[in-house]
Short mmCIF file of C-alpha atoms and ligand atoms in Angstrom, two decimals:
data_model
loop_
_atom_site.label_atom_id
_atom_site.label_comp_id
_atom_site.label_asym_id
_atom_site.label_seq_id
_atom_site.Cartn_x
_atom_site.Cartn_y
_atom_site.Cartn_z
CA MET I 1 197.26 -51.47 49.06
CA LYS I 2 197.94 -53.73 46.06
CA ASN I 3 201.24 -53.67 44.29
CA GLU I 4 200.63 -54.43 40.63
CA THR I 5 204.25 -54.79 39.57
CA GLY I 6 204.69 -58.26 41.06
CA ARG I 7 208.23 -57.48 42.17
CA SER I 8 209.92 -60.33 43.99
CA PHE I 9 211.64 -60.52 47.39
CA TYR I 10 214.04 -62.81 49.15
CA ILE I 11 214.52 -62.95 52.94
CA ASN I 12 217.72 -64.14 54.56
CA THR I 13 217.16 -64.95 58.23
CA PHE I 14 219.72 -64.86 61.06
CA GLY I 15 219.24 -65.48 64.77
CA CYS I 16 216.60 -67.28 66.75
CA GLN I 17 213.41 -69.14 65.91
CA MET I 18 211.45 -65.98 66.58
CA ASN I 19 213.21 -64.39 63.62
CA LEU I 20 212.38 -67.41 61.46
CA ALA I 21 208.74 -67.05 62.49
CA ASP I 22 208.88 -63.32 61.77
CA SER I 23 210.23 -63.99 58.28
CA SER I 24 207.09 -66.06 57.62
CA ILE I 25 205.00 -63.10 58.84
CA ILE I 26 206.91 -60.68 56.58
CA THR I 27 206.36 -63.06 53.67
CA ALA I 28 202.60 -63.09 54.32
CA ILE I 29 202.44 -59.29 54.57
CA LEU I 30 204.34 -58.75 51.33
CA ARG I 31 202.52 -61.46 49.38
CA ASP I 32 199.23 -60.00 50.47
CA VAL I 33 200.00 -56.78 48.61
CA GLY I 34 201.22 -58.51 45.47
CA TYR I 35 204.94 -59.15 45.89
CA ARG I 36 206.26 -62.58 44.90
CA VAL I 37 208.73 -64.82 46.73
CA ALA I 38 211.95 -65.06 44.67
CA GLY I 39 213.66 -68.41 44.24
CA SER I 40 217.05 -66.96 45.14
CA GLU I 41 218.63 -63.68 46.10
CA GLU I 42 220.16 -63.32 42.60
CA GLU I 43 216.67 -63.27 41.10
CA ALA I 44 215.14 -61.01 43.73
CA ASP I 45 214.16 -57.36 43.26
CA ILE I 46 214.19 -56.87 47.03
CA VAL I 47 216.55 -58.54 49.52
CA ILE I 48 215.70 -58.40 53.21
CA LEU I 49 218.12 -59.44 55.95
CA ASN I 50 216.28 -60.39 59.12
CA THR I 51 218.97 -59.90 61.74
CA CYS I 52 220.05 -60.88 65.28
CA ALA I 53 221.87 -58.55 67.70
CA VAL I 54 222.42 -60.87 70.63
CA ARG I 55 226.20 -61.28 70.45
CA GLU I 56 229.12 -59.06 69.53
CA ASN I 57 229.64 -60.37 66.00
CA ALA I 58 226.09 -59.34 65.04
CA VAL I 59 227.20 -56.50 62.80
CA GLU I 60 230.28 -58.26 61.42
CA ARG I 61 228.07 -61.13 60.36
CA ILE I 62 226.06 -58.93 58.05
CA THR I 63 228.86 -56.58 56.95
CA HIS I 64 230.18 -58.89 54.23
CA TYR I 65 226.74 -59.62 53.05
CA LEU I 66 225.85 -55.94 52.78
CA GLN I 67 229.10 -55.31 50.89
CA PHE I 68 228.19 -58.08 48.49
CA LEU I 69 224.72 -56.57 48.02
CA ARG I 70 226.31 -53.19 47.35
CA GLY I 71 228.11 -54.82 44.43
CA ALA I 72 224.89 -56.47 43.30
CA LYS I 73 223.15 -53.09 43.30
CA LYS I 74 225.74 -51.74 40.86
CA ARG I 75 224.75 -54.50 38.45
CA LYS I 76 221.02 -54.18 39.07
CA LYS I 77 220.10 -50.58 39.75
CA SER I 78 216.52 -51.31 40.86
CA LEU I 79 217.54 -53.79 43.60
CA LEU I 80 216.30 -52.74 47.04
CA VAL I 81 218.07 -53.87 50.22
CA GLY I 82 216.38 -53.80 53.60
CA VAL I 83 217.48 -54.79 57.09
CA ALA I 84 214.83 -56.03 59.52
CA GLY I 85 214.86 -57.47 63.03
CA CYS I 86 217.02 -56.82 66.04
CA VAL I 87 220.15 -55.13 64.62
CA PRO I 88 218.36 -52.06 63.18
CA GLN I 89 216.18 -51.87 66.29
CA HIS I 90 219.39 -51.75 68.34
CA LEU I 91 221.49 -49.42 66.17
CA LYS I 92 218.68 -47.35 64.64
CA ARG I 93 219.55 -44.85 61.88
CA GLU I 94 223.27 -45.22 62.53
CA MET I 95 223.01 -48.27 60.26
CA LEU I 96 222.15 -46.09 57.27
CA GLU I 97 225.44 -44.24 57.72
CA MET I 98 227.41 -47.44 58.24
CA PHE I 99 226.06 -49.21 55.16
CA PRO I 100 225.33 -47.29 51.95
CA ALA I 101 223.71 -50.40 50.47
CA ILE I 102 220.72 -50.17 52.80
CA ASP I 103 217.48 -48.75 51.36
CA PHE I 104 215.19 -49.29 54.35
CA LEU I 105 215.17 -50.43 57.98
CA ALA I 106 212.36 -52.13 59.91
CA GLY I 107 212.28 -53.08 63.59
CA PRO I 108 210.42 -56.19 64.81
CA ASP I 109 207.12 -54.45 65.63
CA THR I 110 206.84 -52.54 62.33
CA TYR I 111 206.38 -55.24 59.71
CA ARG I 112 202.82 -54.27 58.89
CA THR I 113 204.24 -51.00 57.53
CA LEU I 114 206.64 -52.78 55.13
CA PRO I 115 204.49 -52.16 52.02
CA VAL I 116 204.68 -48.41 52.71
CA LEU I 117 208.38 -48.59 53.59
CA LEU I 118 209.07 -50.37 50.31
CA GLN I 119 207.33 -47.70 48.25
CA ASP I 120 209.22 -45.04 50.13
CA ALA I 121 212.47 -46.94 49.62
CA ALA I 122 211.82 -47.23 45.88
CA ALA I 123 211.45 -43.44 45.81
CA GLY I 124 214.97 -43.22 47.31
CA ASN I 125 213.98 -41.93 50.75
CA ARG I 126 215.76 -44.60 52.83
CA PRO I 127 212.88 -44.94 55.35
CA ALA I 128 213.34 -46.44 58.81
CA ALA I 129 210.71 -47.65 61.30
CA PHE I 130 211.51 -48.59 64.89
CA ASP I 131 208.36 -48.00 66.93
CA PHE I 132 207.64 -50.49 69.68
CA ARG I 133 203.97 -51.38 69.47
CA ILE I 134 202.94 -53.12 72.62
CA GLU I 135 199.68 -54.18 70.97
CA GLU I 136 201.45 -55.71 67.94
CA THR I 137 201.37 -59.51 68.04
CA TYR I 138 200.67 -59.98 64.32
CA ALA I 139 197.42 -61.64 65.29
CA GLY I 140 195.26 -62.32 62.26
CA ILE I 141 198.17 -62.72 59.84
CA ASP I 142 198.47 -66.19 58.37
CA PRO I 143 202.26 -66.69 58.19
CA GLN I 144 203.63 -68.09 54.93
CA ARG I 145 205.73 -70.88 56.38
CA PRO I 146 208.32 -72.90 54.56
CA GLU I 147 207.08 -76.39 53.74
CA GLY I 148 207.96 -78.97 56.33
CA VAL I 149 206.76 -80.99 59.23
CA GLY I 150 206.91 -78.33 61.94
CA ALA I 151 205.37 -74.89 62.42
CA PHE I 152 206.33 -72.09 64.81
CA VAL I 153 203.74 -69.99 66.61
CA PRO I 154 205.05 -66.89 68.40
CA VAL I 155 202.70 -66.62 71.38
CA MET I 156 204.47 -63.81 73.16
CA ARG I 157 206.99 -61.23 72.04
CA GLY I 158 209.45 -59.03 73.93
CA CYS I 159 210.92 -59.56 77.38
CA ASN I 160 210.57 -57.82 80.76
CA ASN I 161 213.44 -59.63 82.44
CA MET I 162 216.39 -57.35 81.91
CA CYS I 163 219.15 -59.92 82.35
CA ALA I 164 222.22 -57.73 82.67
CA PHE I 165 224.00 -59.13 79.59
CA CYS I 166 221.08 -59.22 77.20
CA VAL I 167 220.09 -56.87 74.41
CA VAL I 168 216.74 -58.55 73.66
CA PRO I 169 214.61 -56.26 75.89
CA PHE I 170 216.01 -53.35 73.88
CA THR I 171 215.46 -54.96 70.48
CA ARG I 172 212.07 -56.50 71.18
CA GLY I 173 210.55 -54.23 73.82
CA ARG I 174 208.22 -55.14 76.67
CA GLU I 175 206.41 -58.45 76.81
CA HIS I 176 203.23 -58.67 74.81
CA SER I 177 201.23 -61.86 74.37
CA GLN I 178 199.06 -62.90 71.50
CA PRO I 179 195.38 -63.22 72.55
CA PHE I 180 194.36 -66.79 73.33
CA GLY I 181 191.73 -66.88 70.57
CA ALA I 182 194.27 -65.78 67.94
CA VAL I 183 196.74 -68.50 69.01
CA MET I 184 194.01 -71.13 68.78
CA ASP I 185 192.96 -69.92 65.31
CA GLU I 186 196.54 -70.26 64.17
CA VAL I 187 196.83 -73.72 65.69
CA ARG I 188 193.71 -74.82 63.79
CA ARG I 189 195.15 -73.50 60.52
CA ILE I 190 198.39 -75.38 61.21
CA VAL I 191 196.50 -78.62 61.90
CA ASP I 192 194.48 -78.14 58.69
CA GLY I 193 197.76 -77.51 56.85
CA GLY I 194 198.91 -81.03 57.76
CA TYR I 195 201.81 -80.06 60.02
CA ARG I 196 202.90 -82.60 62.64
CA GLU I 197 204.72 -80.45 65.14
CA ILE I 198 203.90 -77.07 66.68
CA THR I 199 206.48 -75.03 68.58
CA LEU I 200 205.14 -72.23 70.77
CA LEU I 201 207.67 -69.43 70.81
CA GLY I 202 208.51 -66.55 73.09
CA GLN I 203 211.68 -64.91 74.40
CA ASN I 204 210.31 -65.92 77.76
CA VAL I 205 207.47 -68.16 76.75
CA ASN I 206 206.33 -69.22 80.21
CA SER I 207 205.41 -65.67 81.13
CA TYR I 208 202.66 -65.81 78.48
CA ALA I 209 199.62 -63.90 79.78
CA ASP I 210 196.36 -63.60 77.91
CA LEU I 211 195.02 -60.21 78.94
CA GLU I 212 191.38 -60.91 78.14
CA GLY I 213 190.85 -64.45 79.37
CA GLY I 214 193.52 -64.42 82.08
CA ARG I 215 195.15 -67.61 80.81
CA ASP I 216 198.74 -68.38 81.74
CA PHE I 217 201.23 -70.45 79.77
CA ALA I 218 200.32 -73.82 81.29
CA SER I 219 196.70 -73.23 80.42
CA LEU I 220 197.57 -72.20 76.86
CA LEU I 221 199.82 -75.22 76.42
CA ARG I 222 197.09 -77.58 77.62
CA ALA I 223 194.57 -76.02 75.22
CA VAL I 224 196.99 -76.26 72.27
CA SER I 225 197.80 -79.87 73.08
CA MET I 226 194.08 -80.74 73.06
CA GLU I 227 193.35 -78.77 69.90
CA ALA I 228 196.15 -80.54 67.99
CA PRO I 229 196.14 -84.14 69.22
CA GLY I 230 197.87 -85.31 66.03
CA CYS I 231 200.82 -82.97 66.53
CA ARG I 232 203.80 -82.90 68.80
CA ILE I 233 203.88 -79.74 70.86
CA ARG I 234 207.12 -77.99 71.81
CA PHE I 235 207.84 -74.63 73.41
CA THR I 236 210.83 -72.40 73.91
CA THR I 237 212.41 -70.52 75.69
CA SER I 238 211.58 -71.15 79.34
CA HIS I 239 213.04 -68.96 82.02
CA PRO I 240 213.96 -71.14 85.05
CA LYS I 241 212.31 -68.75 87.50
CA ASP I 242 208.96 -69.07 85.70
CA ILE I 243 208.60 -72.87 85.58
CA SER I 244 205.41 -73.43 87.58
CA ARG I 245 204.22 -76.71 89.10
CA ASP I 246 201.17 -76.44 86.91
CA LEU I 247 203.39 -76.26 83.82
CA VAL I 248 205.36 -79.32 84.92
CA GLU I 249 202.13 -81.26 85.53
CA THR I 250 200.79 -80.18 82.14
CA ILE I 251 203.87 -81.56 80.38
CA ALA I 252 203.72 -84.73 82.49
CA GLU I 253 200.04 -85.39 81.73
CA SER I 254 199.88 -84.66 77.99
CA ARG I 255 201.15 -87.34 75.71
CA ASN I 256 201.74 -84.99 72.78
CA ILE I 257 203.72 -82.34 74.69
CA CYS I 258 207.36 -83.26 74.18
CA SER I 259 209.42 -84.24 77.21
CA HIS I 260 212.02 -81.61 76.49
CA VAL I 261 212.62 -78.35 78.31
CA HIS I 262 215.19 -75.82 77.17
CA LEU I 263 216.19 -74.28 80.47
CA PRO I 264 218.98 -71.73 80.07
CA VAL I 265 221.09 -71.54 83.22
CA GLN I 266 223.86 -69.20 81.95
CA SER I 267 226.13 -69.95 84.93
CA GLY I 268 226.47 -72.51 87.71
CA SER I 269 227.36 -69.88 90.29
CA THR I 270 224.76 -68.06 92.38
CA ARG I 271 227.07 -65.07 92.69
CA VAL I 272 227.31 -64.73 88.91
CA LEU I 273 223.56 -65.37 88.45
CA GLY I 274 222.91 -62.51 90.87
CA ARG I 275 225.12 -60.19 88.89
CA MET I 276 223.39 -61.33 85.71
CA ASN I 277 220.04 -60.41 87.30
CA ARG I 278 218.56 -63.80 86.49
CA GLY I 279 216.17 -63.73 89.44
CA HIS I 280 217.18 -67.11 90.94
CA GLY I 281 220.15 -68.82 92.54
CA ILE I 282 221.66 -72.17 91.58
CA GLU I 283 219.90 -74.09 94.36
CA GLU I 284 216.49 -72.99 93.08
CA TYR I 285 217.58 -74.05 89.62
CA ARG I 286 218.62 -77.47 90.94
CA ASP I 287 215.19 -77.78 92.62
CA THR I 288 213.48 -77.02 89.29
CA VAL I 289 215.59 -79.66 87.55
CA ALA I 290 214.72 -82.17 90.30
CA LEU I 291 211.02 -81.37 89.97
CA LEU I 292 211.10 -81.80 86.18
CA ARG I 293 213.02 -85.08 86.46
CA SER I 294 210.72 -86.51 89.14
CA ARG I 295 207.46 -85.63 87.39
CA ILE I 296 208.43 -86.20 83.74
CA PRO I 297 210.28 -89.51 83.37
CA GLY I 298 213.04 -89.35 80.77
CA VAL I 299 212.72 -85.58 80.33
CA SER I 300 215.49 -84.11 78.27
CA LEU I 301 217.04 -80.83 79.36
CA THR I 302 219.09 -78.44 77.27
CA THR I 303 220.61 -75.12 78.25
CA ASP I 304 222.53 -71.97 77.36
CA ILE I 305 225.81 -71.07 79.04
CA ILE I 306 227.79 -67.84 79.08
CA ALA I 307 231.48 -68.18 79.97
CA GLY I 308 233.44 -65.30 81.46
CA PHE I 309 230.69 -62.91 82.54
CA CYS I 310 231.79 -59.78 84.43
CA GLY I 311 233.55 -60.68 87.67
CA GLU I 312 233.53 -64.45 87.01
CA GLU I 313 236.31 -66.14 89.02
CA ASP I 314 237.85 -69.58 88.54
CA GLU I 315 235.61 -70.99 91.26
CA ASP I 316 232.48 -69.67 89.52
CA HIS I 317 233.63 -71.33 86.32
CA GLU I 318 234.25 -74.56 88.25
CA ALA I 319 230.69 -74.32 89.58
CA THR I 320 229.41 -74.20 85.98
CA LEU I 321 231.44 -77.30 85.10
CA THR I 322 230.11 -79.07 88.20
CA LEU I 323 226.53 -78.23 87.21
CA LEU I 324 227.09 -79.58 83.68
CA ARG I 325 228.45 -82.85 85.09
CA GLU I 326 225.57 -83.10 87.50
CA VAL I 327 222.59 -82.20 85.30
CA ARG I 328 223.91 -83.96 82.19
CA TYR I 329 222.14 -81.80 79.63
CA ASP I 330 221.36 -83.39 76.29
CA ALA I 331 222.83 -80.34 74.59
CA ALA I 332 223.85 -76.75 75.24
CA PHE I 333 224.37 -73.51 73.37
CA MET I 334 227.63 -72.13 74.72
CA PHE I 335 229.07 -68.65 74.27
CA TYR I 336 231.65 -66.41 75.85
CA TYR I 337 230.38 -63.13 77.21
CA SER I 338 230.41 -60.14 74.92
CA PRO I 339 229.29 -56.74 76.26
CA ARG I 340 226.31 -55.37 74.36
CA PRO I 341 225.88 -51.60 74.22
CA GLY I 342 222.91 -50.32 76.20
CA THR I 343 222.60 -53.32 78.55
CA ALA I 344 222.95 -53.05 82.33
CA ALA I 345 226.23 -54.98 82.32
CA TRP I 346 227.67 -52.71 79.64
CA LYS I 347 226.68 -49.64 81.62
CA THR I 348 227.52 -50.68 85.17
CA LEU I 349 229.77 -53.76 85.30
CA GLU I 350 233.38 -54.11 84.37
CA ASP I 351 234.21 -56.70 81.72
CA THR I 352 236.93 -58.19 83.92
CA VAL I 353 237.69 -61.53 82.31
CA PRO I 354 240.40 -61.28 79.61
CA LEU I 355 239.41 -62.62 76.19
CA GLU I 356 241.87 -65.51 76.29
CA VAL I 357 240.48 -66.62 79.67
CA LYS I 358 236.91 -66.38 78.36
CA LYS I 359 237.93 -68.50 75.39
CA ARG I 360 239.72 -71.07 77.54
CA ARG I 361 236.79 -71.39 79.92
CA LEU I 362 234.37 -71.67 77.01
CA GLN I 363 236.50 -74.43 75.47
CA GLU I 364 236.47 -76.35 78.75
CA ILE I 365 232.70 -76.01 78.91
CA ILE I 366 232.31 -77.15 75.30
CA ASP I 367 234.64 -80.13 75.74
CA LEU I 368 232.84 -81.27 78.85
CA GLN I 369 229.39 -80.81 77.34
CA LEU I 370 230.35 -82.69 74.17
CA SER I 371 231.48 -85.64 76.21
CA VAL I 372 228.29 -85.54 78.31
CA SER I 373 226.13 -85.39 75.15
CA ALA I 374 228.07 -88.23 73.52
CA GLY I 375 227.71 -90.35 76.68
CA LEU I 376 223.95 -89.82 76.74
CA LEU I 377 223.67 -90.78 73.07
CA GLN I 378 225.70 -93.92 73.73
CA GLU I 379 223.31 -94.85 76.54
CA ALA I 380 220.40 -94.68 74.07
CA VAL I 381 221.80 -97.54 71.97
CA GLY I 382 219.49 -100.55 72.22
CA SER I 383 216.37 -98.54 73.09
CA VAL I 384 213.30 -98.16 70.89
CA VAL I 385 212.22 -94.56 70.32
CA GLU I 386 209.41 -92.76 68.52
CA VAL I 387 210.82 -90.58 65.77
CA LEU I 388 208.91 -87.93 63.85
CA ALA I 389 210.36 -88.22 60.34
CA GLU I 390 211.30 -84.79 58.98
CA SER I 391 213.16 -85.19 55.68
CA GLU I 392 215.53 -87.28 53.62
CA SER I 393 218.91 -87.60 55.22
CA ARG I 394 221.63 -85.62 53.51
CA ARG I 395 223.70 -88.72 52.91
CA SER I 396 221.19 -91.02 51.25
CA ALA I 397 217.71 -90.92 49.75
CA GLU I 398 217.20 -94.34 51.32
CA GLN I 399 217.40 -92.82 54.78
CA LEU I 400 215.19 -90.39 56.65
CA ILE I 401 216.13 -88.08 59.46
CA GLY I 402 213.81 -87.11 62.26
CA ARG I 403 213.69 -86.31 65.95
CA THR I 404 212.74 -88.08 69.11
CA GLN I 405 210.38 -86.23 71.37
CA THR I 406 213.42 -85.44 73.50
CA ASN I 407 214.71 -83.58 70.40
CA ARG I 408 217.51 -85.95 69.45
CA ALA I 409 218.26 -86.36 65.74
CA VAL I 410 217.89 -89.94 64.47
CA VAL I 411 218.79 -91.31 61.02
CA PHE I 412 217.07 -94.51 59.94
CA ASP I 413 216.24 -96.59 56.85
CA ARG I 414 213.24 -95.20 55.04
CA GLY I 415 211.16 -98.37 54.61
CA GLU I 416 207.52 -97.40 54.21
CA ALA I 417 207.91 -94.16 56.12
CA ARG I 418 207.50 -90.64 54.75
CA PRO I 419 208.29 -87.25 56.25
CA GLY I 420 205.54 -86.44 58.75
CA ASP I 421 205.18 -90.08 59.89
CA LEU I 422 205.83 -91.18 63.41
CA VAL I 423 208.20 -94.16 63.28
CA ARG I 424 209.39 -96.67 65.85
CA VAL I 425 213.16 -96.92 65.59
CA LEU I 426 215.52 -99.33 67.32
CA ILE I 427 218.67 -97.35 68.04
CA SER I 428 221.69 -99.30 66.83
CA LYS I 429 224.50 -96.75 66.79
CA ALA I 430 225.50 -93.41 68.27
CA SER I 431 227.97 -90.92 66.83
CA SER I 432 228.97 -87.88 68.86
CA VAL I 433 225.93 -85.90 67.67
CA THR I 434 223.36 -88.23 66.07
CA LEU I 435 221.73 -91.54 66.63
CA SER I 436 221.06 -94.07 63.91
CA GLY I 437 218.76 -97.00 63.98
CA VAL I 438 216.51 -99.50 62.32
CA ASN I 439 212.98 -98.71 61.17
CA LYS I 440 210.55 -100.89 63.13
CA GLY I 441 207.44 -99.58 61.43
CA VAL I 442 205.24 -96.54 61.12
CA LEU I 443 202.91 -96.01 64.04
CA PRO I 444 199.38 -96.08 62.62
CA VAL I 445 197.75 -93.91 65.27
CA PHE I 446 199.29 -90.62 66.14
CA TYR I 447 198.83 -89.27 69.65
CA SER I 448 195.10 -89.06 70.03
N1 SAH R 501 215.23 -65.64 76.06
C1 SAH R 501 216.25 -66.56 76.17
C2 SAH R 501 217.57 -66.17 75.58
C3 SAH R 501 217.66 -65.32 74.40
S1 SAH R 501 219.30 -64.95 73.93
C4 SAH R 501 216.49 -66.82 77.63
O1 SAH R 501 216.03 -66.13 78.47
O2 SAH R 501 217.20 -67.73 77.90
C5 SAH R 501 220.01 -66.56 73.71
C6 SAH R 501 221.22 -66.79 74.51
O3 SAH R 501 222.28 -65.97 74.07
C7 SAH R 501 221.12 -66.50 75.98
O4 SAH R 501 220.49 -67.51 76.70
C8 SAH R 501 222.56 -66.33 76.38
O5 SAH R 501 223.14 -67.56 76.75
C9 SAH R 501 223.22 -65.83 75.11
N2 SAH R 501 223.58 -64.41 75.24
C10 SAH R 501 222.74 -63.37 75.36
N3 SAH R 501 223.43 -62.22 75.49
C11 SAH R 501 224.75 -62.55 75.48
C12 SAH R 501 225.96 -61.81 75.57
N4 SAH R 501 225.94 -60.50 75.74
N5 SAH R 501 227.12 -62.48 75.48
C13 SAH R 501 227.14 -63.82 75.30
N6 SAH R 501 226.04 -64.57 75.21
C14 SAH R 501 224.85 -63.95 75.29
FE1 SF4 R 502 217.37 -61.82 77.44
FE2 SF4 R 502 216.96 -62.58 79.92
FE3 SF4 R 502 214.91 -61.85 78.41
FE4 SF4 R 502 216.17 -64.12 77.89
S1 SF4 R 502 215.02 -63.65 79.76
S2 SF4 R 502 215.55 -62.58 76.40
S3 SF4 R 502 218.27 -63.64 78.42
S4 SF4 R 502 216.55 -60.52 79.10
FE1 F3S R 503 218.71 -62.43 68.19
FE2 F3S R 503 216.64 -60.84 68.31
FE3 F3S R 503 216.34 -63.45 68.53
S1 F3S R 503 218.63 -60.44 69.16
S2 F3S R 503 218.21 -64.06 69.55
S3 F3S R 503 217.02 -62.39 66.75
S4 F3S R 503 215.21 -61.88 69.60
#
């Protein structure tokens, strides 16, 4: 189906990296039928919000925006507004009643139908598509990525874990992995496109399973690392219960797989983890951390924490603080618990912790983690690190910003380096969130 009008679209993306990757897929699908990418939302004929439903403020976050777009539609009658991603998948047609500005809705497995939805929307029918398609991995679509140094590759979608607090299994459906061959084709296109970093994505990436060839995640990761020897390889998110020995060895052996594992723990208390249905206790988690640290020298760990989950007592909260002190994560995403309609916790557990207690506990967690992160950055002063230059720093055109393979941001003097180069940097200073240092030269050979 070709659209001859050349109407333009603009996508505004919220939420996780998977949504960013999906926006590149949507862009490819729409461009393929003749729509153009608009430079800004003011110019666009179609505005699409790609949304996240994971925490309570999901709807509030887009309410203002949809009100603003309602105003914009009064000025430009032909403007079409669509909502994609996890919020419409969660709320379904209710969204059409809540927001008169919306012309169409599309859940995460339905993006191939967007050209039809758009025609239907232009005819004023307010179409909505929410089917889960277990076979849909968007294999064969060449995502239209933003320019840059790094590229995301969603290798699996959905989640079978059913953590009690989490809406993702309801917004993304059951796990479905992209066939091995399709991932490798995409990796080759990324290498040809000159990218320097590849991030393999999945809600639970280490449960990747190639149905035809029987490959698991470690095997996929090894193959990607060999196919793209000039790129850094990252992956996220890993579920602690699915970190295999083979995966740890794969990271340890491959020079281009980054020594960074995002390992969400959620809570430091086994009792709370049980209620969360995480499938492991805190001792098993500690064992996994010990294994990673012993096999991958200098590995950086980051995590997610939820404060104030149902039934969390002071001693459970203390256990989380103890874990943070002990593991010394490089960084953490920290939230207080918010019940999400439809989840097991929302249905069966009482939200016992008062909001002010949740907030206080969260603040204690944040304060502690910030001091741990700052301490780790301070310890890096004086070391020489390899930084993949990403872009000009916001403060000065004479400086570049990039990341170490442990995912720390580093600002340094540009010298001969350009974005995409791997640069040796002597760390001279640490602020509470970034490192800065002196350019010691571009590394001529990449990883191969
Ligand atoms: N797949 C990833 C997480 C996806 S959601 C994983 O398994 O770790 C990202 C993070 O949001 C979660 O790790 C959790 O810390 C947080 N989160 C999810 N649901 C939440 C809720 N109801 N309230 C507060 N935080 C939540
Ligand atoms: Fe949600 Fe748990 Fe699946 Fe992560 S593993 S997406 S937290 S259900
Ligand atoms: Fe949010 Fe959906 Fe990602 S709920 S975290 S955008 S999978």
